XYZ file of C-alpha atoms in Angstrom:
783
model
C -21.581 -22.479 7.387
C -22.985 -25.257 5.213
C -21.233 -25.459 1.824
C -22.287 -27.830 -0.932
C -20.857 -28.738 -4.339
C -23.144 -29.942 -7.101
C -22.398 -30.963 -10.694
C -25.133 -29.935 -13.125
C -25.616 -31.737 -16.417
C -25.799 -29.338 -19.378
C -25.713 -30.496 -23.003
C -24.022 -33.822 -22.183
C -21.361 -32.009 -20.141
C -21.179 -30.757 -16.535
C -21.189 -27.320 -14.932
C -20.559 -26.719 -11.241
C -22.668 -25.040 -8.560
C -21.435 -24.147 -5.075
C -23.955 -22.978 -2.477
C -23.223 -21.563 0.934
C -25.727 -20.888 3.694
C -26.603 -21.430 7.321
C -28.979 -24.342 7.864
C -29.369 -23.828 11.593
C -32.502 -21.727 11.302
C -33.420 -22.139 7.669
C -33.916 -18.376 7.385
C -30.693 -17.034 5.941
C -30.542 -16.692 2.159
C -28.056 -18.904 0.355
C -25.095 -17.544 -1.525
C -24.453 -19.274 -4.839
C -21.345 -19.545 -6.993
C -21.976 -20.917 -10.485
C -19.338 -22.136 -12.938
C -21.240 -22.638 -16.166
C -17.940 -23.227 -17.945
C -15.417 -24.276 -15.274
C -12.518 -23.315 -17.533
C -11.897 -21.311 -20.701
C -8.855 -22.271 -22.771
C -7.480 -19.635 -25.124
C -4.534 -19.795 -27.486
C -2.236 -16.910 -28.301
C -4.136 -16.196 -31.522
C -7.214 -15.403 -29.456
C -9.285 -18.544 -30.179
C -11.316 -19.563 -27.101
C -12.764 -22.868 -26.002
C -15.394 -22.639 -23.244
C -15.220 -25.964 -21.480
C -17.575 -27.909 -19.257
C -16.413 -31.114 -17.603
C -16.627 -34.292 -19.674
C -16.957 -36.412 -16.544
C -16.976 -36.016 -12.789
C -16.502 -38.444 -9.951
C -16.336 -38.642 -6.178
C -12.962 -39.411 -4.602
C -11.794 -39.882 -1.033
C -10.565 -36.265 -1.107
C -13.519 -34.589 -2.782
C -14.903 -34.267 -6.295
C -12.983 -34.691 -9.541
C -13.949 -32.895 -12.759
C -12.093 -33.700 -15.992
C -12.172 -32.286 -19.492
C -10.112 -32.701 -22.663
C -9.895 -30.159 -25.462
C -8.030 -29.366 -28.693
C -6.714 -26.063 -29.939
C -6.860 -24.833 -33.537
C -3.769 -26.804 -34.465
C -5.051 -30.074 -33.082
C -2.871 -30.099 -29.965
C -4.691 -31.863 -27.170
C -4.975 -30.826 -23.514
C -6.341 -32.359 -20.360
C -7.539 -30.318 -17.401
C -8.181 -32.065 -14.104
C -9.882 -30.192 -11.256
C -10.061 -31.561 -7.726
C -12.691 -29.790 -5.603
C -12.435 -30.175 -1.829
C -14.606 -28.710 0.923
C -12.355 -27.503 3.723
C -13.222 -26.011 7.091
C -13.112 -22.401 5.943
C -13.156 -22.683 2.162
C -13.640 -24.708 -0.976
C -10.321 -25.645 -2.559
C -9.622 -26.118 -6.252
C -6.454 -27.975 -7.263
C -6.008 -27.765 -11.018
C -3.651 -29.578 -13.330
C -3.134 -28.631 -16.974
C -1.388 -31.115 -19.276
C -0.504 -31.119 -22.979
C -1.047 -34.765 -23.891
C -0.403 -34.276 -27.629
C 1.459 -31.364 -29.212
C 0.952 -30.740 -32.928
C 2.375 -27.230 -32.998
C 4.168 -25.276 -30.317
C 2.107 -22.246 -29.283
C 0.922 -20.519 -26.141
C -2.230 -21.092 -24.109
C -4.031 -19.396 -21.263
C -6.652 -20.533 -18.743
C -9.490 -18.459 -17.297
C -12.174 -19.421 -14.788
C -15.129 -17.177 -14.012
C -17.063 -17.616 -10.779
C -20.574 -16.184 -11.136
C -21.478 -15.086 -7.601
C -24.919 -14.115 -6.344
C -26.340 -13.208 -2.949
C -29.873 -14.099 -1.975
C -31.078 -10.505 -1.502
C -28.911 -8.558 -3.924
C -30.536 -7.189 -7.095
C -27.738 -5.273 -8.802
C -23.993 -4.747 -8.932
C -24.493 -1.724 -6.669
C -25.428 -4.102 -3.838
C -21.893 -5.522 -3.715
C -18.600 -4.168 -2.415
C -15.076 -5.366 -3.186
C -11.523 -5.327 -1.967
C -8.529 -6.136 -4.095
C -5.708 -5.698 -1.554
C -3.609 -2.638 -2.220
C -5.665 -1.545 -5.205
C -9.462 -1.520 -4.970
C -11.584 -0.677 -1.915
C -15.373 -0.640 -1.912
C -16.028 0.898 -5.341
C -12.960 3.156 -5.799
C -15.293 6.111 -6.220
C -14.381 8.731 -3.634
C -15.259 11.663 -5.899
C -18.770 10.155 -5.815
C -19.595 10.589 -9.501
C -20.725 6.978 -9.969
C -17.656 6.036 -12.024
C -14.584 4.156 -10.815
C -11.995 6.873 -10.228
C -8.907 5.413 -11.849
C -9.485 2.907 -14.654
C -13.118 4.015 -15.102
C -14.303 0.409 -15.266
C -15.213 -2.294 -12.780
C -13.665 -4.969 -14.962
C -10.292 -5.151 -13.263
C -7.588 -7.785 -12.809
C -4.354 -7.724 -10.843
C -1.243 -9.826 -11.351
C -0.320 -11.984 -8.382
C 2.819 -9.931 -7.776
C 0.617 -6.867 -7.339
C -1.612 -8.561 -4.762
C -0.340 -8.473 -1.149
C -2.460 -11.382 0.123
C -3.239 -13.102 -3.199
C -6.964 -12.544 -2.790
C -10.037 -10.722 -4.046
C -12.874 -10.221 -1.549
C -16.500 -9.502 -2.432
C -19.242 -8.598 0.016
C -23.019 -8.745 -0.376
C -24.300 -5.803 1.668
C -27.867 -7.075 2.148
C -27.238 -10.798 2.607
C -24.137 -10.107 4.753
C -22.199 -12.845 2.950
C -18.734 -12.565 1.528
C -16.785 -14.603 -1.013
C -13.028 -14.361 -1.393
C -11.130 -15.889 -4.284
C -7.575 -16.741 -3.208
C -4.537 -18.053 -5.047
C -3.751 -20.963 -2.733
C -0.338 -21.989 -4.023
C 2.493 -19.470 -4.023
C 3.947 -18.444 -7.393
C 7.486 -19.731 -7.538
C 9.058 -18.276 -10.680
C 9.085 -15.185 -12.845
C 11.303 -13.813 -15.579
C 11.820 -10.250 -16.719
C 9.286 -8.991 -19.228
C 11.022 -7.538 -22.259
C 10.329 -4.345 -24.179
C 9.192 -6.440 -27.161
C 6.706 -8.361 -25.017
C 5.268 -5.120 -23.702
C 4.794 -3.861 -27.238
C 3.091 -7.088 -28.342
C 0.657 -7.077 -25.374
C -0.056 -10.821 -25.870
C 3.047 -12.966 -25.466
C 4.456 -16.301 -24.328
C 6.134 -15.880 -20.982
C 8.039 -18.142 -18.589
C 6.236 -17.301 -15.355
C 4.172 -18.724 -12.538
C 2.451 -15.379 -11.990
C -1.293 -15.501 -12.538
C -3.961 -12.915 -11.784
C -7.210 -12.462 -9.887
C -9.981 -10.093 -10.824
C -13.624 -9.133 -10.862
C -16.282 -7.678 -13.139
C -20.011 -7.003 -13.322
C -21.876 -9.994 -14.723
C -23.216 -9.928 -18.264
C -25.617 -12.753 -17.414
C -27.698 -11.453 -14.514
C -28.135 -8.034 -12.880
C -27.924 -9.448 -9.368
C -24.614 -11.260 -9.778
C -20.974 -10.415 -10.356
C -17.863 -12.230 -11.559
C -14.741 -13.225 -9.650
C -12.105 -14.682 -11.935
C -8.666 -16.190 -12.029
C -6.254 -16.336 -14.958
C -3.141 -18.406 -15.496
C -0.731 -17.031 -16.544
C -1.795 -13.477 -15.801
C -4.255 -11.392 -17.736
C -4.956 -7.756 -16.913
C -7.780 -6.519 -19.106
C -7.470 -2.914 -17.896
C -4.350 -1.748 -16.089
C -1.915 1.087 -15.480
C 1.004 -1.330 -15.677
C 1.648 -0.197 -19.251
C 0.282 3.288 -19.765
C -2.050 5.991 -18.514
C -4.691 4.801 -21.020
C -5.212 1.574 -19.058
C -4.263 -0.796 -21.897
C -4.487 -4.489 -21.101
C -2.040 -7.329 -21.633
C -1.901 -11.092 -21.265
C 0.704 -13.821 -20.824
C 0.530 -17.350 -22.263
C 2.139 -20.603 -21.234
C 4.448 -22.149 -23.818
C 3.005 -25.418 -25.197
C 5.315 -28.377 -25.680
C 4.839 -32.111 -25.610
C 4.400 -33.230 -22.017
C 3.981 -29.681 -20.690
C 2.226 -29.652 -17.316
C 1.313 -26.901 -14.897
C -0.445 -26.942 -11.544
C -2.184 -24.185 -9.649
C -4.575 -23.997 -6.701
C -7.310 -21.668 -5.509
C -9.528 -21.201 -2.475
C -13.078 -19.920 -2.323
C -13.556 -18.625 1.206
C -17.179 -17.909 2.133
C -18.885 -16.747 5.289
C -20.964 -14.137 7.021
C -19.509 -10.731 7.898
C -20.717 -7.576 9.627
C -19.378 -5.312 6.896
C -16.733 -5.054 4.176
C -13.921 -4.501 6.686
C -14.883 -7.644 8.597
C -15.018 -9.633 5.355
C -11.585 -8.376 4.329
C -10.122 -9.138 7.757
C -11.409 -12.717 7.748
C -9.569 -13.285 4.471
C -6.418 -11.494 5.636
C -6.456 -13.485 8.887
C -6.770 -16.742 6.943
C -3.832 -15.782 4.748
C -1.765 -14.751 7.746
C -2.350 -18.215 9.227
C -1.415 -19.853 5.932
C 1.567 -17.689 4.989
C 3.132 -16.057 8.060
C 4.662 -19.066 9.734
C 8.246 -19.541 10.809
C 10.565 -16.785 11.927
C 11.240 -13.875 9.584
C 14.982 -13.381 9.480
C 16.037 -9.907 8.357
C 19.316 -9.701 6.414
C 20.513 -7.017 8.827
C 19.921 -7.360 12.563
C 17.646 -4.700 14.050
C 20.302 -3.214 16.324
C 22.834 -3.241 13.482
C 20.244 -1.651 11.216
C 19.673 1.126 13.732
C 23.381 1.920 13.815
C 23.758 2.137 10.030
C 20.597 4.197 9.634
C 21.672 6.705 12.266
C 25.027 7.180 10.624
C 23.318 7.658 7.273
C 21.091 10.391 8.685
C 24.045 12.173 10.257
C 25.927 11.904 6.974
C 23.071 13.658 5.165
C 23.267 16.701 7.445
C 24.460 19.890 5.760
C 24.790 23.504 6.846
C 25.470 26.557 4.708
C 26.859 29.404 6.826
C 27.377 31.619 3.752
C 23.760 31.374 2.609
C 20.890 33.576 3.732
C 19.703 32.512 7.182
C 22.456 29.871 7.425
C 20.324 26.915 6.289
C 20.872 23.576 7.989
C 19.160 20.234 7.716
C 19.093 16.716 6.363
C 19.202 16.833 2.588
C 17.314 14.441 0.359
C 18.811 13.081 -2.808
C 17.683 11.282 -5.939
C 20.193 8.506 -6.303
C 21.587 6.397 -3.438
C 24.356 5.274 -5.805
C 26.004 8.699 -5.697
C 27.105 11.048 -2.948
C 24.230 11.811 -0.579
C 22.690 15.276 -0.290
C 23.813 17.019 -3.462
C 20.453 18.510 -4.462
C 20.395 21.135 -1.717
C 16.648 21.000 -1.223
C 15.291 21.049 2.317
C 11.883 19.425 2.595
C 9.789 19.714 5.743
C 7.180 17.057 6.353
C 6.267 14.185 4.040
C 9.298 12.570 2.419
C 11.878 15.118 3.612
C 10.854 14.607 7.251
C 13.280 17.122 8.765
C 11.773 17.233 12.241
C 11.302 13.467 12.335
C 14.974 12.985 11.520
C 15.836 15.526 14.194
C 13.790 13.498 16.696
C 15.675 10.346 15.658
C 18.967 12.132 16.250
C 17.888 13.507 19.627
C 16.759 10.045 20.688
C 20.154 8.657 19.726
C 21.970 11.515 21.443
C 20.153 11.077 24.754
C 20.486 7.297 24.867
C 23.209 7.475 27.477
C 22.329 6.663 31.088
C 21.621 9.365 33.685
C 20.883 12.040 31.106
C 24.431 12.121 29.743
C 24.479 12.528 25.946
C 26.502 9.855 24.221
C 26.666 11.524 20.815
C 26.895 15.329 20.740
C 27.193 15.341 16.956
C 23.744 13.732 16.698
C 22.220 16.356 18.963
C 24.024 19.284 17.373
C 22.712 18.367 13.906
C 19.175 18.195 15.283
C 19.383 21.519 17.122
C 20.728 23.364 14.091
C 18.072 21.823 11.863
C 15.211 22.759 14.171
C 16.476 26.228 15.061
C 16.906 27.123 11.390
C 13.413 25.862 10.603
C 11.685 27.708 13.444
C 13.496 30.971 12.772
C 13.262 31.000 8.969
C 10.580 28.670 7.604
C 7.346 29.670 9.351
C 5.060 32.338 7.899
C 3.418 35.097 9.936
C 0.216 33.076 9.728
C 1.857 30.354 11.798
C 1.950 27.930 8.873
C 5.269 26.275 8.009
C 6.617 26.146 4.469
C 7.155 22.819 2.795
C 10.322 23.232 0.750
C 13.335 25.508 0.756
C 15.810 25.565 -2.122
C 19.212 26.498 -0.719
C 20.843 27.254 -4.069
C 18.004 29.565 -5.103
C 17.750 30.932 -1.548
C 13.971 30.852 -1.651
C 10.939 28.813 -0.699
C 9.511 26.596 -3.429
C 6.146 24.852 -3.477
C 4.217 21.651 -4.017
C 6.346 19.103 -5.843
C 7.534 16.371 -3.505
C 8.141 12.636 -3.573
C 8.263 11.073 -6.995
C 7.432 14.398 -8.672
C 10.364 16.259 -7.132
C 11.988 16.761 -10.586
C 9.456 19.542 -11.190
C 11.420 21.505 -8.574
C 14.548 21.345 -10.678
C 13.254 21.976 -14.141
C 10.318 23.125 -16.243
C 11.955 21.914 -19.414
C 9.825 19.130 -20.845
C 12.671 17.074 -22.292
C 14.650 17.227 -19.073
C 11.590 16.274 -17.054
C 10.990 13.273 -19.283
C 14.521 12.123 -18.511
C 13.444 11.865 -14.878
C 9.804 10.840 -15.072
C 9.152 9.361 -18.497
C 6.944 10.952 -21.119
C 3.611 9.610 -19.794
C 3.819 11.225 -16.375
C 5.022 14.525 -17.798
C 2.231 14.645 -20.386
C -0.346 13.865 -17.696
C 0.854 16.508 -15.246
C 2.281 19.452 -17.192
C -0.959 21.433 -17.116
C -1.533 20.716 -13.420
C 2.051 21.709 -12.680
C 1.453 25.018 -14.413
C -1.698 25.671 -12.409
C -0.136 24.729 -9.068
C 2.920 26.828 -9.829
C 0.816 29.961 -9.489
C -0.073 29.236 -5.853
C 2.054 29.619 -2.741
C 0.861 27.033 -0.265
C 1.493 23.772 1.519
C -0.126 20.404 2.094
C -1.916 19.683 5.362
C 0.127 16.533 5.770
C 3.466 18.287 5.309
C 2.593 21.028 7.783
C 1.259 18.642 10.405
C 4.099 16.146 9.978
C 6.551 18.920 10.644
C 4.847 20.384 13.696
C 3.968 17.022 15.257
C 7.588 15.915 15.337
C 8.739 19.399 16.367
C 6.510 18.961 19.431
C 8.003 15.528 20.028
C 11.486 17.066 19.813
C 10.509 19.743 22.316
C 9.260 17.106 24.759
C 12.364 14.924 24.271
C 14.659 17.836 25.086
C 12.519 18.982 28.021
C 12.633 15.461 29.457
C 16.396 15.845 29.537
C 16.344 19.277 31.144
C 16.678 21.380 27.984
C 14.139 24.114 27.173
C 13.413 25.459 23.683
C 10.573 27.973 24.107
C 10.676 29.053 20.452
C 9.918 25.494 19.341
C 6.907 25.287 21.636
C 5.677 28.728 20.589
C 5.820 27.683 16.933
C 3.787 24.562 17.645
C 1.162 26.448 19.648
C 0.830 29.148 16.978
C 0.275 26.444 14.373
C -2.331 24.690 16.480
C -4.213 27.939 16.990
C -4.251 28.351 13.221
C -5.487 24.765 12.868
C -8.450 25.550 15.106
C -9.341 28.548 12.940
C -8.975 26.555 9.713
C -11.068 23.571 10.820
C -14.218 23.156 8.734
C -17.649 23.043 10.363
C -17.897 19.308 9.530
C -14.732 18.655 11.568
C -12.366 18.221 8.646
C -9.408 20.116 7.246
C -8.695 20.588 3.567
C -5.837 18.854 1.796
C -3.945 22.078 1.151
C -3.872 25.747 2.091
C -2.318 28.994 0.970
C 0.328 30.317 3.288
C -2.333 32.677 4.674
C -4.480 29.685 5.671
C -7.082 29.806 2.902
C -8.248 26.350 1.737
C -7.233 25.377 -1.788
C -9.818 23.973 -4.166
C -8.229 23.973 -7.627
C -7.053 21.921 -9.439
C -9.874 19.577 -8.408
C -7.684 16.562 -9.214
C -5.248 17.747 -6.561
C -7.495 19.058 -3.806
C -10.673 17.040 -4.169
C -13.984 16.830 -6.049
C -16.232 15.836 -3.134
C -16.599 16.684 0.536
C -14.918 13.388 1.362
C -11.915 14.169 -0.833
C -11.593 17.844 0.081
C -11.781 17.009 3.786
C -9.130 14.296 3.734
C -6.737 16.642 5.514
C -8.673 15.552 8.622
C -6.573 12.419 8.965
C -3.381 14.290 9.956
C -3.687 16.853 12.799
C -5.311 14.731 15.522
C -2.180 13.254 17.198
C -0.620 16.719 17.377
C -3.752 18.282 18.841
C -4.066 15.510 21.416
C -0.407 15.928 22.385
C -0.786 19.685 22.771
C -4.027 19.288 24.724
C -2.317 16.868 27.093
C 0.661 19.214 27.553
C -1.245 22.475 27.973
C -4.357 21.102 29.642
C -6.530 23.092 27.232
C -9.581 21.130 26.120
C -10.172 23.134 22.940
C -7.497 21.143 21.162
C -9.024 17.827 22.192
C -12.479 19.047 21.160
C -11.156 19.804 17.674
C -9.524 16.379 17.532
C -12.795 14.671 18.449
C -14.719 16.560 15.754
C -12.142 15.442 13.203
C -12.296 11.869 14.473
C -16.065 11.825 14.014
C -15.617 13.014 10.423
C -13.070 10.248 9.836
C -15.335 7.544 11.253
C -18.256 8.602 9.071
C -16.392 9.214 5.813
C -13.469 6.785 5.699
C -13.832 3.984 8.214
C -17.519 3.191 7.720
C -17.146 2.240 4.051
C -13.432 1.296 4.009
C -12.569 4.259 1.781
C -9.269 5.601 3.105
C -7.898 8.458 1.012
C -5.549 11.406 1.005
C -2.440 10.085 2.730
C -0.023 10.848 -0.115
C 0.557 14.441 -1.193
C 1.181 13.981 -4.881
C 0.704 11.381 -7.552
C 1.919 10.104 -10.860
C -1.169 11.042 -12.896
C -4.976 11.179 -12.952
C -5.696 12.574 -9.451
C -3.785 13.347 -6.296
C -6.368 12.570 -3.609
C -6.664 8.817 -3.811
C -6.644 5.523 -2.001
C -3.302 4.632 -0.458
C -1.820 2.730 2.466
C -0.606 5.903 4.164
C -4.220 7.069 4.500
C -5.072 3.976 6.515
C -1.978 4.446 8.668
C -2.888 8.022 9.560
C -6.491 7.110 10.321
C -5.358 4.314 12.643
C -2.875 6.597 14.399
C -5.379 9.456 14.730
C -8.279 7.414 16.097
C -6.010 5.619 18.544
C -4.690 8.965 19.817
C -8.233 10.231 20.511
C -9.190 6.947 22.173
C -6.202 7.034 24.499
C -7.226 10.502 25.678
C -11.025 10.056 25.805
C -11.469 6.269 26.291
C -14.360 6.438 23.820
C -14.549 2.864 22.470
C -15.969 4.045 19.133
C -12.560 5.518 18.353
C -10.815 2.313 19.434
C -13.145 0.284 17.211
C -12.423 2.608 14.308
C -8.674 2.337 14.862
C -8.973 -1.460 14.891
C -10.944 -1.411 11.636
C -8.230 0.728 10.062
C -5.506 -1.645 11.290
C -7.320 -4.568 9.716
C -7.603 -2.777 6.397
C -3.940 -1.786 6.686
C -3.101 -5.475 6.993
C -4.670 -5.984 3.552
C -2.096 -3.595 2.068
C 0.777 -5.636 3.529
C 2.540 -8.376 1.601
C 2.196 -11.711 3.354
C 4.364 -13.601 0.874
C 7.630 -13.291 -1.013
C 7.263 -12.394 -4.676
C 9.575 -14.288 -7.041
C 12.049 -12.086 -8.931
C 14.174 -12.850 -11.952
C 17.584 -13.726 -10.514
C 19.212 -11.297 -12.972
C 17.417 -8.258 -11.543
C 18.730 -6.126 -8.681
C 16.210 -7.561 -6.220
C 16.694 -11.082 -7.509
C 20.474 -10.929 -7.148
C 20.193 -9.634 -3.590
C 17.388 -12.046 -2.628
C 15.039 -9.232 -1.662
C 11.911 -10.417 0.167
C 8.557 -8.629 0.109
C 6.891 -10.043 3.234
C 6.086 -7.144 5.560
C 6.259 -4.413 2.933
C 3.103 -2.436 2.201
C 1.987 -1.583 -1.307
C 2.130 2.060 -2.267
C -0.721 3.870 -4.020
C 0.587 4.079 -7.608
C -2.899 5.053 -8.811
C -4.103 2.052 -6.951
C -2.074 -0.680 -8.530
C 0.258 -2.464 -6.138
C 3.241 -2.549 -8.487
C 5.444 -0.900 -5.917
C 6.181 -1.208 -2.201
C 7.430 1.661 -0.089
C 8.835 2.365 3.354
C 5.939 4.089 5.151
C 4.502 1.380 7.405
C 7.243 1.463 10.016
C 6.164 4.934 11.161
C 2.982 3.545 12.745
C 4.237 0.212 14.097
C 4.318 1.690 17.634
C 0.599 2.500 17.340
C -0.120 -0.913 15.861
C 1.447 -2.587 18.886
C -0.454 -0.401 21.342
C -3.651 -1.227 19.500
C -2.781 -4.919 19.740
C -2.454 -4.502 23.510
C -5.828 -2.792 23.897
C -7.631 -5.304 21.667
C -5.719 -8.425 22.761
C -4.977 -9.182 19.115
C -2.046 -11.528 18.519
C -2.304 -11.182 14.742
C -1.540 -7.468 14.925
C 1.608 -8.247 16.901
C 2.589 -10.756 14.234
C 1.933 -8.128 11.569
C 4.120 -5.600 13.404
C 6.921 -8.158 13.559
C 6.636 -8.944 9.849
C 6.761 -5.254 8.970
C 9.681 -4.413 11.254
C 11.827 -7.346 10.163
C 10.766 -7.584 6.540
C 11.429 -3.934 5.847
C 15.112 -4.310 6.647
C 15.515 -5.812 3.165
C 17.077 -3.393 0.722
C 19.192 -1.718 3.424
C 22.859 -1.465 2.473
C 25.335 -2.870 4.952
C 28.972 -4.000 4.720
C 27.681 -7.535 4.104
C 25.561 -6.458 1.116
C 25.869 -2.945 -0.255
C 23.331 -3.181 -3.120
C 25.723 -0.961 -5.065
C 24.826 2.006 -2.857
C 27.191 4.763 -1.782
C 27.506 3.804 1.896
C 25.974 1.592 4.592
C 22.584 2.682 5.876
C 21.126 3.574 2.483
C 17.710 2.211 1.596
C 15.558 3.218 -1.327
C 12.126 4.707 -0.877
C 10.553 1.809 -2.757
C 10.950 -1.265 -4.920
C 9.234 -2.465 -8.070
C 7.258 -5.662 -7.520
C 5.662 -5.498 -10.956
C 5.451 -3.000 -13.815
C 3.953 0.477 -13.816
C 3.631 2.858 -16.779
C 6.198 0.645 -18.511
C 5.154 1.376 -22.091
C 7.092 4.612 -22.273
C 10.310 5.800 -23.775
C 12.931 4.677 -21.291
C 15.121 7.404 -19.893
C 18.254 7.410 -17.743
C 16.304 7.919 -14.549
C 12.581 7.527 -14.112
C 11.770 7.274 -10.415
C 9.365 4.365 -10.299
C 7.744 4.908 -13.719
C 9.095 3.021 -16.731
C 11.149 0.715 -14.540
C 10.969 -3.046 -14.594
C 10.067 -5.529 -11.920
C 13.034 -6.135 -9.646
C 14.363 -2.555 -9.794
C 14.558 -0.102 -6.930
C 13.215 3.399 -7.559
C 16.705 4.898 -7.296
C 15.488 7.415 -4.732
C 16.523 7.805 -1.096
C 14.392 10.256 0.864
C 14.599 11.483 4.423
C 11.576 9.615 5.697
C 13.050 6.216 4.726
C 15.409 6.090 7.679
C 13.318 8.548 9.667
C 10.390 6.148 9.908
C 12.534 3.060 10.449
C 14.428 4.696 13.307
C 11.221 5.971 14.881
C 9.966 2.387 15.001
C 13.177 0.833 16.288
C 13.694 3.541 18.896
C 10.085 3.177 20.070
C 10.519 -0.576 20.460
C 13.610 -0.021 22.538
C 11.964 2.612 24.705
C 8.593 0.899 25.188
C 9.736 -2.709 25.575
C 13.441 -2.453 26.477
C 14.267 -4.868 23.661
C 14.198 -5.334 19.889
C 13.515 -9.057 20.303
C 9.945 -9.686 19.185
C 9.698 -12.887 21.173
C 10.239 -10.866 24.334
C 8.041 -8.035 23.037
C 5.170 -10.446 22.492
C 5.484 -11.861 26.012
C 5.623 -8.324 27.451
C 2.486 -7.317 25.532
C 0.577 -10.409 26.643
C 1.446 -9.686 30.257
C 0.027 -6.183 29.942
C -3.156 -7.088 28.072
C -6.239 -5.738 29.828
C -8.106 -8.433 31.699
C -10.999 -9.867 29.705
């Protein structure tokens, strides 16, 4: 790649042009990046100065551009930009200085990079990835409008950006450009209620933002931009309307700030390849040195197991004698007081039962070491199989013990709808914005008895795993197997002709269509249930020897490859949502696609499925934080020195203001994929996830104020989300501030973590990643 920097004289000042191309054959079109005004300086009153360089010069390190400017008050500033051509990128090191202060105020810097491919004629010819927030065009309902903010002018604070990058891809020229924050933000302070109300405010922070927009100058170009401090022109950080906000640096005599950026350019096969090249670069730059979890992995496993056992409840006086692991809103109070059994998704009853059976059978020679672990699992599974499966073969999703009846739909963050339909009470839990956005949908869903495809498949997949774990130790449970086989037969009948399954079904197995926001507005959205059943069908095909299950899995895999992998549009992994629409982009979608395609590959050895699984893994890496966000030391996460490396962003109406616990569930698949593809970076990613996600876990050394050791919240606030709302006593993740937890401990938190840790122990005989890496390298297929 041949990259050149050129200063262009314009009206006695200088603009900057960067061109990238391949000179080896002289055929490939160049990609150009034009900075007409290398920097825009704005004061807190809104007055802008578009600045070109006064002078430029060549130095031993690169090219130096300098400009001086005054604000409305006469204060004088100097901006010095050092441009350097590196092996993989162009680097910008910027220094801002106040060399004369007349009046203390606040200022803000913006730089817009006008990017253009040689063959592209319109904005439609480009694709984009903002990690954890924006993939391709964010238009999976295919109506030509961005699904969430309804605009392509979008910016994301650094603390909402897992790899501090924005990637753009020219589909015809096959070039990509990624704008990267090269230096790591070091400081942030809590944003106050007054600052939120003002929207434009002076703030003591090192958090900037990266963004993109269509170009107003030329149809065939687009804008990548950086702001310092942050500016989000359209965002859900404040409210469901997408209102913007902007921070300013306080101006004082002698004030100086420094920041750095990279422009990575190159050729790529597709958007996924472009994204991976940027993620790989950031992994090299950021993931160095050993990640040291605050709780050792073996110690973590012990505390988590005890926590799961502690959450077990049985009610011999209730109808059917319910038993299971009970979820709970607040980890700061006694665990399990809500008396709601959830199967699949965040309740994860059968997954927790598998964790307990694994722990129980750990003893050598088939001798159980913990009968209480096994007994809790058996009671949980027997109650479920005997009481919570309909005649159709479909399992229910939620059972309310106090009401002694099945309830429907509301899980995860929206669980308060299970406890109340009183608007004021709901607002105490969720904040007024979420309640206003979802009340009508809640009313419509409340008329339907049904379940999500994910919840049903989650439940039956781990029930099958429990059956196999017991059978391996000489224990038969024919009712468990019969339940799984009945469900799989129903899956075959429900499969659509295109290979997909719908997101949700009635308990008779009829696909649900309305509300469209919940069950999909396009074939791609409606069929996103396809990403779940494959591992179960492959497992059942392997066990029974019946090919019909594998055939169904392959048809679903083909649908996944065509609709989600090809254009990097992974949707449907989360059941419910905070507002706007339920079927959306999220990290869990990528995880399920990776797991599903790998499962089909391992059974068929069709390399197309392996390639698709690898593509999904590489997109999943873009959701994963590769750096540690700074927190105000007075917040919960700041006081406990919480680190974000290894945590994946949650959906949050694609935003990245929140990390959650899901990634650990698919670390075993990630490591197997690394073995097949001889990919060291995926091993490194698995290590970062496994170790990094031990942060937030209560232990005797650091209890986080939680009720007992082994408690970990579902997620943590890395920025703000729907923060411009009336603050209530409890609000899940909405209306909380950066540095809070979401005050929610669900079953799948420890369920997923234990699945990962137990799989490491079983597959590699160690939890030491140094030894795991050596073991994997030894077993890599020969090139």
